[in-house]
Amino acid sequence: MDELEIDAVAEVELDDPVLVEGLPGVGHVGNLAVEHLLEELEGESTLVRRIYSREFPPQVSVEDGVSELTCAEIHAVDTAEGRDLLLLTGDHQAQSNAGHYVLTDAFLDIAEEFGASEVYALGGVPTGELIEEYAVVGAVNDDSLLDELEDAGVEFREDEPAGGIVGVSGLLLGLGERRGIEASCLMGETSGYLVDPKSARAVLEVLEEVLEFELDYESLDERADEMEEVIGKIQEMEQQQQMDVPTDDDLRYIG
Amino acid sequence: MDELEIDAVAEVELDDPVLVEGLPGVGHVGNLAVEHLLEELEGESTLVRRIYSREFPPQVSVEDGVSELTCAEIHAVDTAEGRDLLLLTGDHQAQSNAGHYVLTDAFLDIAEEFGASEVYALGGVPTGELIEEYAVVGAVNDDSLLDELEDAGVEFREDEPAGGIVGVSGLLLGLGERRGIEASCLMGETSGYLVDPKSARAVLEVLEEVLEFELDYESLDERADEMEEVIGKIQEMEQQQQMDVPTDDDLRYIG
Amino acid sequence: MDELEIDAVAEVELDDPVLVEGLPGVGHVGNLAVEHLLEELEGESTLVRRIYSREFPPQVSVEDGVSELTCAEIHAVDTAEGRDLLLLTGDHQAQSNAGHYVLTDAFLDIAEEFGASEVYALGGVPTGELIEEYAVVGAVNDDSLLDELEDAGVEFREDEPAGGIVGVSGLLLGLGERRGIEASCLMGETSGYLVDPKSARAVLEVLEEVLEFELDYESLDERADEMEEVIGKIQEMEQQQQMDVPTDDDLRYIG
Amino acid sequence: MDELEIDAVAEVELDDPVLVEGLPGVGHVGNLAVEHLLEELEGESTLVRRIYSREFPPQVSVEDGVSELTCAEIHAVDTAEGRDLLLLTGDHQAQSNAGHYVLTDAFLDIAEEFGASEVYALGGVPTGELIEEYAVVGAVNDDSLLDELEDAGVEFREDEPAGGIVGVSGLLLGLGERRGIEASCLMGETSGYLVDPKSARAVLEVLEEVLEFELDYESLDERADEMEEVIGKIQEMEQQQQMDVPTDDDLRYIG
């Protein structure tokens, strides 16, 4: 396994596509959002690239007894309505600092290969508490991108995100800027305690507007209802005892 | 010391051999199993390769005052009955993420050099508690491999192993698949607290069936009896006090 | 992103300049000091180099919604009075041991490119408690540099800094010496609890003398007054309860 | 700074020299021992090599205000009596696993360059408690080396050192064996709590015998007396209160 191995699984002609990134992060917001996009657009999407790397954790996932080596995937979506898309998903981020740079460069190379010059990195920004309203906080790599996103309801806040944006989402903006690629990061507010379908929906609603397509949210809403149930139980428990952050088991119930 | 240094200690002609991996892991199950195989098949086996690497911990083991540099070993077994074997053993895994990829590629290169196109990675899956029955949980890198293993009593469970398979065992499946090598991981259930000879036996009984040879288990059973004694003492102590996980000394008594 | 990417943003002719380093460290003393120099000398300074690297943390900072990829910057200052300067600033140090060597070599390469053969690395030395007097402790990479600094009030103490000087500041001395570059490290005493404008001022006063220019300290003094207020509040709180080290919020109030 | 930079400071003709390694480790035994050798043999020794590396911690030590970049040093000792020596000293070990391999290879390269084919790695083996008798435990990379060392009083114990030998000392044996270099590790028993001049002396007494020279121990004995004083105080304190492992300050008093 080299530093990078990119499998060209299929080729698809796209017209000025937009790369949308949804790797795991805070609240799994970006991950959930892009996986929902993939479900909804299944009929129009084709797996085009698998990216393997020494920088990914050395493991396989197992489903129904069959293994799959850690990788990131890019699906090309030749949409009937709205912008063409390149959807970037995966279960893991790089495991080293340099690894984040290596993988992000690979994702941008593939984006350029398909003629993309715009990127949306999707993620979450943790509030540290359960919330009712789900704002979407933004960051862009060029100030010409601010207006359109503000019109779509994205908030650009003076002190946020505190500490900047770490990992592939941040580097898509930073390295994208050096290649002349316009990149924006949309971060749904989320408690940070749970995999958050409401936050994912808030971010997708912004994307719907800027990329000019319409999505159905039924399956995401079902997950949101399950999440509300768990939150209810958690709040009951809270009233009974001092409570820690929910366990992985609770998280698995939601996600 | 380069990233990899492979000493060709001897050459042996094998007929369509199977690589069986037993590096250290949960409960030392794979390690015990393959070392038992090596003991039982001593007359028919030859050390063919030693693999050294910067990726191994920078240390020597010492036995009877004489040092040995950390390495993995491959023995070729030209068996009278059943499939020919390549047995992979060692005392340590790689110390970095990239290192696991580097070493697994080396092991697969050697396997291919000897004409192997099948791999069995042996390990343990922790139950977190002492158990009576010893099931063997499986994962394969191609679904065509499921039936034969199910017939041999291997269980393919929907949610297991949770978190996938990490390290060389997982990568033998993941990287093997990319080379067209059929690989299966057999994981004996084990508490995870002790070096577990009963779990190792359960895994070896599956191998006996699929690789068509017969093994004697006397020495493993002796170790199992010693383990039962220690478990007995531990349970006594438990009744006397809150007990932590057994110490390294207890583990050394068994293994 | 390669191990190093250096953007030549502009070219400036300097006359025997001095490199002054102010990357983050103890009490952010060096960082504050050089940022103050940059503010005061704004009219005479030009950004000449940006240094990007896989060795920097994989993140972007965000200001007013616009991202900036982690980098170090070098400004050339063609001063009317006193020595010409190359001012090195940044928000992060390298994230690995080897990374510190890589980045320091890059900084020295750029310094040599501009004809510099002298370096001042600015930093802090922690006292572990709030102090009244602000001494400047020194280290040099050649004993011929001791006298002039002693004349400027720098203290060379037998057991300090305990543990030597770690990171870019130390390596500017160590690697500089191997290139025949004269380098001195000026470390302002500081509690280590707060971003310390008084310590930064003590260090700048030494620089004023050796580099023959005059600085205004009004803005630094304002920050010092703010710091005194916070210290006052902290001491009040101390009298009320056992107090931990100030939180990031308190630090942000100062810095 | 490359992975390795070796400064050839001087050249000395040696006759079948022995490399003696004393880098920092348990109880600083090896370090103390070789530094004592260097002091005692000062008139006959010449600094021949300095080894710098990205693998060393990125720092300078400071003495009397003057910095020195982290390095290892090799002194050639053209002795009047006994074997010629190459003395390897330094204040730090490598900071990564691969780094240990890189540096040990460099040390062996230099040893071969000077015609050495024998190595003594000096260190300590921790007993975990203060001791009265100071045995020297040994390990060799070839069993032909056992007898001579046993005759010199070295003990080869069945279960020691538990966990093998980690770091440069271990790799000198492991990598030395692959180059046909005979290497032995002499480990003085020590509590592990203090820099231990008595343990260093025990190890040097073995070396005196095998390398056929005589050493004066006055300065080491002075340090041993200081250590006895501190141990006395520690035992007093013990009787007064529950005591933790001595602080760095106590260690600095000794060392």
Coordinates of C-alpha atoms in Angstrom, one line a residue, chain A residues 1-2 5-7 52-70 95-96 252, chain B residues 3 97-98 100-102 105 139-143 156 158 160-161 163-167 170-171 173-175 178:
Chain A
M1 CA 0.0 0.0 0.0
D2 CA 1.5 3.3 -1.1
E5 CA -3.8 4.3 -4.0
I6 CA -6.7 5.6 -6.0
D7 CA -8.9 3.0 -7.8
Y52 CA -6.9 3.9 0.0
S53 CA -4.0 5.1 2.0
R54 CA -1.4 4.1 4.7
E55 CA -2.7 7.3 6.3
F56 CA -6.0 5.6 7.1
P57 CA -6.3 3.4 10.2
P58 CA -5.0 -0.1 9.5
Q59 CA -8.3 -1.9 9.6
V60 CA -11.2 -3.4 7.8
S61 CA -14.9 -2.9 8.6
V62 CA -17.0 -6.1 8.5
E63 CA -20.6 -6.3 7.3
D64 CA -22.5 -9.6 7.1
G65 CA -19.2 -11.3 7.6
V66 CA -17.5 -9.7 4.6
S67 CA -14.6 -7.2 5.1
E68 CA -13.9 -3.9 3.5
L69 CA -10.6 -2.1 3.7
T70 CA -10.7 1.4 5.1
Q95 CA -4.5 9.3 11.5
S96 CA -1.6 11.7 11.4
R252 CA -25.3 3.6 18.3
Chain B
E3 CA 11.9 -0.1 6.3
N97 CA -0.4 2.8 11.5
A98 CA 1.6 2.9 8.3
H100 CA 0.9 -2.2 9.8
Y101 CA 0.4 -1.6 6.1
V102 CA 4.1 -2.1 5.3
D105 CA 2.3 -6.1 2.3
A139 CA -14.9 -12.6 8.6
V140 CA -13.9 -13.1 5.0
N141 CA -12.8 -10.9 2.2
D142 CA -15.1 -12.4 -0.4
D143 CA -18.6 -13.8 0.1
F156 CA -20.9 -14.9 11.0
E158 CA -24.4 -9.3 12.2
E160 CA -19.5 -8.5 15.1
P161 CA -16.7 -7.8 15.3
G163 CA -15.3 -1.8 15.2
G164 CA -14.1 -4.1 12.5
I165 CA -10.7 -5.9 12.6
V166 CA -7.6 -3.8 13.4
G167 CA -4.0 -4.6 12.6
G170 CA -7.6 -7.1 9.3
L171 CA -5.2 -5.9 6.6
L173 CA -8.2 -9.5 4.5
G174 CA -8.2 -5.9 3.1
L175 CA -4.9 -5.9 1.2
R178 CA -6.8 -6.1 -3.6

